Amino acid sequence: MDVITLLNNFTTTIDPSFDSNYTYNGSTVNPFMANTEIPAPLYTTPKGPEHQEGPNISNQALYISIIVVCSTIMFLAICCGGICLCKLKYRFVALRLNFINARFRNTESGGRPAMSNDYLSSPTSRKVSAVTDSWELSPENLVIHKTHRLGNGAFAIVYKGVLTGRNPLLLVRKSLNFATENSDSTSTEVAVKMLYNHADESAQEDLLREISFMKRLGYHPHVLSMVGCITLGYEPLLVIEFCANGDLLSLLRRHRSDFLPDSPSPLKPDDVHLTIRDLLSFAWQVADGLIYFGSKNFIHRDVAARNVLITHDLVAKISDFGLCRHSEDALYTTKGGKLPIKWMALEALTQAEFSPASDVWSYGVFLYELLSCGDLPYPTVDPADMATHLKNGHRLEQPIMCDDELYSLMKKTWSSDPADRPTFQELRTSLTRILENMTESYGYLSVTAEYARLASVIGGFGFPTQHPAPDPSIVAILDELADPADTSIHL
């Protein structure tokens, strides 16, 4: 081992195995050699292949890989969470619907529903429910014509559709004869009620509630019936009977020219014309349907011309069960919601009480719409003032196409005391008598002299199209023979 003296004051020992040679700018340098100058800065690199530097790993690529992996994991977690949330939401809605159905079952006065609903009784077993619920339809068998809109509301829209194959309603009434688009008897014209895309969860629950109600309502010829529904695995759809003539209010306004002079007529030459007998027939059919409602212990709460649908054969069917409720001891109380103010009974406006008697009041307003060809009731009264208006004893005036006997019946439906109002059975009996007493040859109702003069001016007003118009001279003679004190004449 060599000893070297540095700067005369220090010594150092050099290991012979240490290689003191370094490479600088391609030249070999020994820093311990005397009189050797090393330029600054000095960078040295160890010699030999064992000391050569290996390739560097990019930190940026590593960071990118970590971010991609973490993002993928987060995306998968969000997807799984969303799927679980949708399943929980669907199960929650099913449980709510089961609760509603159970409430109807517990409060019904008697009898079983027309068709069982195992889906509601076991909402957790979806596969079994889809098979055992007789009302459930296969989406493949339903064609919806979205170019043929029948009606719409705030959250739902109704389209015309065609159902092929099995018709669940035929399980209730095998003798029913449904309209078809063609000669194929396996297809049925239907109406399909569905939600808008922007409809919220509350609207979905309302539609499911309506489906549940219609399952329990069963079938009646003067009540709109459900044909089937789709509730499993898809947005809920309600499939109902198709009524070619639409709602009664629109029908009345289209046919004003059949009854009122100088009214614009949108009718085509081959369109059927309505008669007074037709109007009274609609009134009878609606009363008949509401009797069925009462037998089921239901309150409609929205009896109006807009909620009566008319088939191609002029059969009236009560519809729109959005406000319909099952009565508790014949009385239902509500504290909120949108309600038809001008059709509501006095106690409904002042105390929010609804009963079969309040439906009778609304039916009287319906008769006013019917015999005025669709006039709005109380057109000059603000809805906020309706309660005061009725408390002061004001009622709707007698329509021009309404005789005294019928108007007297209407006024009874607007009695302030619900106990003084007639029942729907009594109303149907009265209408039966009026229809039987109408002149068979012309289908006339007993009318006032003013009404007869109006008929002579129009020519054929109120008459079936197959009969000729009455001779104006005959009407004039009858006018003269009429007792001045009694303005009613009978044709």
mmCIF file with all atom_site columns, C-alpha atoms in Angstrom, residues 194-299:
data_model
loop_
_atom_site.group_PDB
_atom_site.id
_atom_site.type_symbol
_atom_site.label_atom_id
_atom_site.label_alt_id
_atom_site.label_comp_id
_atom_site.label_asym_id
_atom_site.label_entity_id
_atom_site.label_seq_id
_atom_site.pdbx_PDB_ins_code
_atom_site.Cartn_x
_atom_site.Cartn_y
_atom_site.Cartn_z
_atom_site.occupancy
_atom_site.B_iso_or_equiv
_atom_site.pdbx_formal_charge
_atom_site.auth_seq_id
_atom_site.auth_comp_id
_atom_site.auth_asym_id
_atom_site.auth_atom_id
_atom_site.pdbx_PDB_model_num
ATOM 1   C CA . MET A 1 194 ? -98.365  6.334  -21.712 1.00 0.00 ? 194 MET A CA 1
ATOM 2   C CA . LEU A 1 195 ? -96.207  8.872  -19.888 1.00 0.00 ? 195 LEU A CA 1
ATOM 3   C CA . TYR A 1 196 ? -94.208  11.692 -21.408 1.00 0.00 ? 196 TYR A CA 1
ATOM 4   C CA . ASN A 1 197 ? -90.439  11.364 -21.249 1.00 0.00 ? 197 ASN A CA 1
ATOM 5   C CA . HIS A 1 198 ? -90.283  14.231 -18.742 1.00 0.00 ? 198 HIS A CA 1
ATOM 6   C CA . ALA A 1 199 ? -92.839  12.639 -16.388 1.00 0.00 ? 199 ALA A CA 1
ATOM 7   C CA . ASP A 1 200 ? -91.551  12.283 -12.841 1.00 0.00 ? 200 ASP A CA 1
ATOM 8   C CA . GLU A 1 201 ? -91.868  9.422  -10.372 1.00 0.00 ? 201 GLU A CA 1
ATOM 9   C CA . SER A 1 202 ? -95.119  10.835 -9.012  1.00 0.00 ? 202 SER A CA 1
ATOM 10  C CA . ALA A 1 203 ? -96.717  10.659 -12.476 1.00 0.00 ? 203 ALA A CA 1
ATOM 11  C CA . GLN A 1 204 ? -95.555  7.069  -12.838 1.00 0.00 ? 204 GLN A CA 1
ATOM 12  C CA . GLU A 1 205 ? -97.133  6.164  -9.514  1.00 0.00 ? 205 GLU A CA 1
ATOM 13  C CA . ASP A 1 206 ? -100.376 7.860  -10.575 1.00 0.00 ? 206 ASP A CA 1
ATOM 14  C CA . LEU A 1 207 ? -100.520 5.756  -13.737 1.00 0.00 ? 207 LEU A CA 1
ATOM 15  C CA . LEU A 1 208 ? -99.773  2.575  -11.802 1.00 0.00 ? 208 LEU A CA 1
ATOM 16  C CA . ARG A 1 209 ? -102.496 3.543  -9.341  1.00 0.00 ? 209 ARG A CA 1
ATOM 17  C CA . GLU A 1 210 ? -104.949 4.013  -12.219 1.00 0.00 ? 210 GLU A CA 1
ATOM 18  C CA . ILE A 1 211 ? -104.002 0.598  -13.604 1.00 0.00 ? 211 ILE A CA 1
ATOM 19  C CA . SER A 1 212 ? -104.590 -0.971 -10.200 1.00 0.00 ? 212 SER A CA 1
ATOM 20  C CA . PHE A 1 213 ? -107.970 0.762  -9.909  1.00 0.00 ? 213 PHE A CA 1
ATOM 21  C CA . MET A 1 214 ? -109.160 -0.376 -13.342 1.00 0.00 ? 214 MET A CA 1
ATOM 22  C CA . LYS A 1 215 ? -108.209 -3.969 -12.558 1.00 0.00 ? 215 LYS A CA 1
ATOM 23  C CA . ARG A 1 216 ? -110.524 -3.858 -9.582  1.00 0.00 ? 216 ARG A CA 1
ATOM 24  C CA . LEU A 1 217 ? -113.295 -1.973 -11.355 1.00 0.00 ? 217 LEU A CA 1
ATOM 25  C CA . GLY A 1 218 ? -114.221 -4.859 -13.645 1.00 0.00 ? 218 GLY A CA 1
ATOM 26  C CA . TYR A 1 219 ? -116.410 -4.566 -16.726 1.00 0.00 ? 219 TYR A CA 1
ATOM 27  C CA . HIS A 1 220 ? -119.580 -2.583 -17.400 1.00 0.00 ? 220 HIS A CA 1
ATOM 28  C CA . PRO A 1 221 ? -120.887 -1.539 -20.845 1.00 0.00 ? 221 PRO A CA 1
ATOM 29  C CA . HIS A 1 222 ? -121.118 2.132  -19.827 1.00 0.00 ? 222 HIS A CA 1
ATOM 30  C CA . VAL A 1 223 ? -117.750 2.341  -18.064 1.00 0.00 ? 223 VAL A CA 1
ATOM 31  C CA . LEU A 1 224 ? -114.473 2.468  -19.981 1.00 0.00 ? 224 LEU A CA 1
ATOM 32  C CA . SER A 1 225 ? -112.684 -0.848 -19.472 1.00 0.00 ? 225 SER A CA 1
ATOM 33  C CA . MET A 1 226 ? -109.036 -1.751 -19.395 1.00 0.00 ? 226 MET A CA 1
ATOM 34  C CA . VAL A 1 227 ? -107.975 -4.189 -22.102 1.00 0.00 ? 227 VAL A CA 1
ATOM 35  C CA . GLY A 1 228 ? -104.568 -4.866 -20.565 1.00 0.00 ? 228 GLY A CA 1
ATOM 36  C CA . CYS A 1 229 ? -101.363 -3.249 -19.337 1.00 0.00 ? 229 CYS A CA 1
ATOM 37  C CA . ILE A 1 230 ? -97.592  -3.410 -19.490 1.00 0.00 ? 230 ILE A CA 1
ATOM 38  C CA . THR A 1 231 ? -95.831  -2.836 -16.165 1.00 0.00 ? 231 THR A CA 1
ATOM 39  C CA . LEU A 1 232 ? -92.943  -5.311 -16.044 1.00 0.00 ? 232 LEU A CA 1
ATOM 40  C CA . GLY A 1 233 ? -89.547  -4.360 -17.401 1.00 0.00 ? 233 GLY A CA 1
ATOM 41  C CA . TYR A 1 234 ? -90.832  -1.339 -19.350 1.00 0.00 ? 234 TYR A CA 1
ATOM 42  C CA . GLU A 1 235 ? -92.333  2.066  -18.753 1.00 0.00 ? 235 GLU A CA 1
ATOM 43  C CA . PRO A 1 236 ? -95.940  1.473  -17.644 1.00 0.00 ? 236 PRO A CA 1
ATOM 44  C CA . LEU A 1 237 ? -98.612  1.461  -20.348 1.00 0.00 ? 237 LEU A CA 1
ATOM 45  C CA . LEU A 1 238 ? -102.384 1.364  -19.873 1.00 0.00 ? 238 LEU A CA 1
ATOM 46  C CA . VAL A 1 239 ? -104.310 -0.217 -22.761 1.00 0.00 ? 239 VAL A CA 1
ATOM 47  C CA . ILE A 1 240 ? -108.025 0.657  -22.821 1.00 0.00 ? 240 ILE A CA 1
ATOM 48  C CA . GLU A 1 241 ? -111.040 0.394  -25.110 1.00 0.00 ? 241 GLU A CA 1
ATOM 49  C CA . PHE A 1 242 ? -110.964 2.537  -28.243 1.00 0.00 ? 242 PHE A CA 1
ATOM 50  C CA . CYS A 1 243 ? -113.915 4.933  -28.650 1.00 0.00 ? 243 CYS A CA 1
ATOM 51  C CA . ALA A 1 244 ? -114.047 6.199  -32.230 1.00 0.00 ? 244 ALA A CA 1
ATOM 52  C CA . ASN A 1 245 ? -116.173 9.314  -31.551 1.00 0.00 ? 245 ASN A CA 1
ATOM 53  C CA . GLY A 1 246 ? -113.893 10.640 -28.839 1.00 0.00 ? 246 GLY A CA 1
ATOM 54  C CA . ASP A 1 247 ? -115.059 12.594 -25.811 1.00 0.00 ? 247 ASP A CA 1
ATOM 55  C CA . LEU A 1 248 ? -118.657 13.741 -25.546 1.00 0.00 ? 248 LEU A CA 1
ATOM 56  C CA . LEU A 1 249 ? -117.837 17.425 -25.045 1.00 0.00 ? 249 LEU A CA 1
ATOM 57  C CA . SER A 1 250 ? -116.001 17.634 -28.367 1.00 0.00 ? 250 SER A CA 1
ATOM 58  C CA . LEU A 1 251 ? -118.758 15.619 -30.048 1.00 0.00 ? 251 LEU A CA 1
ATOM 59  C CA . LEU A 1 252 ? -121.433 18.033 -28.787 1.00 0.00 ? 252 LEU A CA 1
ATOM 60  C CA . ARG A 1 253 ? -119.546 21.060 -30.025 1.00 0.00 ? 253 ARG A CA 1
ATOM 61  C CA . ARG A 1 254 ? -118.974 19.478 -33.432 1.00 0.00 ? 254 ARG A CA 1
ATOM 62  C CA . HIS A 1 255 ? -122.717 18.835 -33.734 1.00 0.00 ? 255 HIS A CA 1
ATOM 63  C CA . ARG A 1 256 ? -123.996 22.231 -32.587 1.00 0.00 ? 256 ARG A CA 1
ATOM 64  C CA . SER A 1 257 ? -125.306 22.795 -36.096 1.00 0.00 ? 257 SER A CA 1
ATOM 65  C CA . ASP A 1 258 ? -127.654 19.833 -35.555 1.00 0.00 ? 258 ASP A CA 1
ATOM 66  C CA . PHE A 1 259 ? -129.415 21.810 -32.837 1.00 0.00 ? 259 PHE A CA 1
ATOM 67  C CA . LEU A 1 260 ? -128.616 25.537 -32.931 1.00 0.00 ? 260 LEU A CA 1
ATOM 68  C CA . PRO A 1 261 ? -129.211 27.939 -35.855 1.00 0.00 ? 261 PRO A CA 1
ATOM 69  C CA . ASP A 1 262 ? -126.385 29.663 -37.668 1.00 0.00 ? 262 ASP A CA 1
ATOM 70  C CA . SER A 1 263 ? -123.752 27.490 -35.992 1.00 0.00 ? 263 SER A CA 1
ATOM 71  C CA . PRO A 1 264 ? -120.734 26.631 -38.151 1.00 0.00 ? 264 PRO A CA 1
ATOM 72  C CA . SER A 1 265 ? -120.808 22.991 -39.155 1.00 0.00 ? 265 SER A CA 1
ATOM 73  C CA . PRO A 1 266 ? -117.531 21.052 -39.377 1.00 0.00 ? 266 PRO A CA 1
ATOM 74  C CA . LEU A 1 267 ? -119.498 17.905 -40.245 1.00 0.00 ? 267 LEU A CA 1
ATOM 75  C CA . LYS A 1 268 ? -119.018 16.015 -43.474 1.00 0.00 ? 268 LYS A CA 1
ATOM 76  C CA . PRO A 1 269 ? -122.019 15.141 -45.676 1.00 0.00 ? 269 PRO A CA 1
ATOM 77  C CA . ASP A 1 270 ? -121.879 11.478 -44.689 1.00 0.00 ? 270 ASP A CA 1
ATOM 78  C CA . ASP A 1 271 ? -121.510 12.138 -40.938 1.00 0.00 ? 271 ASP A CA 1
ATOM 79  C CA . VAL A 1 272 ? -124.274 10.954 -38.630 1.00 0.00 ? 272 VAL A CA 1
ATOM 80  C CA . HIS A 1 273 ? -126.437 13.720 -37.156 1.00 0.00 ? 273 HIS A CA 1
ATOM 81  C CA . LEU A 1 274 ? -127.381 13.689 -33.494 1.00 0.00 ? 274 LEU A CA 1
ATOM 82  C CA . THR A 1 275 ? -130.929 14.015 -32.197 1.00 0.00 ? 275 THR A CA 1
ATOM 83  C CA . ILE A 1 276 ? -132.485 14.987 -28.895 1.00 0.00 ? 276 ILE A CA 1
ATOM 84  C CA . ARG A 1 277 ? -133.117 11.308 -28.293 1.00 0.00 ? 277 ARG A CA 1
ATOM 85  C CA . ASP A 1 278 ? -129.391 10.651 -28.685 1.00 0.00 ? 278 ASP A CA 1
ATOM 86  C CA . LEU A 1 279 ? -128.581 13.266 -26.059 1.00 0.00 ? 279 LEU A CA 1
ATOM 87  C CA . LEU A 1 280 ? -131.067 11.821 -23.578 1.00 0.00 ? 280 LEU A CA 1
ATOM 88  C CA . SER A 1 281 ? -129.738 8.368  -24.356 1.00 0.00 ? 281 SER A CA 1
ATOM 89  C CA . PHE A 1 282 ? -126.233 9.557  -23.413 1.00 0.00 ? 282 PHE A CA 1
ATOM 90  C CA . ALA A 1 283 ? -127.642 10.913 -20.146 1.00 0.00 ? 283 ALA A CA 1
ATOM 91  C CA . TRP A 1 284 ? -129.327 7.575  -19.392 1.00 0.00 ? 284 TRP A CA 1
ATOM 92  C CA . GLN A 1 285 ? -126.167 5.577  -20.155 1.00 0.00 ? 285 GLN A CA 1
ATOM 93  C CA . VAL A 1 286 ? -123.982 7.765  -17.936 1.00 0.00 ? 286 VAL A CA 1
ATOM 94  C CA . ALA A 1 287 ? -126.458 7.414  -15.053 1.00 0.00 ? 287 ALA A CA 1
ATOM 95  C CA . ASP A 1 288 ? -126.398 3.659  -15.605 1.00 0.00 ? 288 ASP A CA 1
ATOM 96  C CA . GLY A 1 289 ? -122.601 3.610  -15.458 1.00 0.00 ? 289 GLY A CA 1
ATOM 97  C CA . LEU A 1 290 ? -122.570 5.671  -12.256 1.00 0.00 ? 290 LEU A CA 1
ATOM 98  C CA . ILE A 1 291 ? -124.982 3.211  -10.647 1.00 0.00 ? 291 ILE A CA 1
ATOM 99  C CA . TYR A 1 292 ? -122.342 0.559  -11.296 1.00 0.00 ? 292 TYR A CA 1
ATOM 100 C CA . PHE A 1 293 ? -119.752 2.846  -9.697  1.00 0.00 ? 293 PHE A CA 1
ATOM 101 C CA . GLY A 1 294 ? -121.909 3.107  -6.605  1.00 0.00 ? 294 GLY A CA 1
ATOM 102 C CA . SER A 1 295 ? -122.305 -0.659 -6.425  1.00 0.00 ? 295 SER A CA 1
ATOM 103 C CA . LYS A 1 296 ? -118.506 -0.868 -6.194  1.00 0.00 ? 296 LYS A CA 1
ATOM 104 C CA . ASN A 1 297 ? -118.502 1.823  -3.494  1.00 0.00 ? 297 ASN A CA 1
ATOM 105 C CA . PHE A 1 298 ? -116.495 4.209  -5.678  1.00 0.00 ? 298 PHE A CA 1
ATOM 106 C CA . ILE A 1 299 ? -116.771 7.979  -6.027  1.00 0.00 ? 299 ILE A CA 1
#
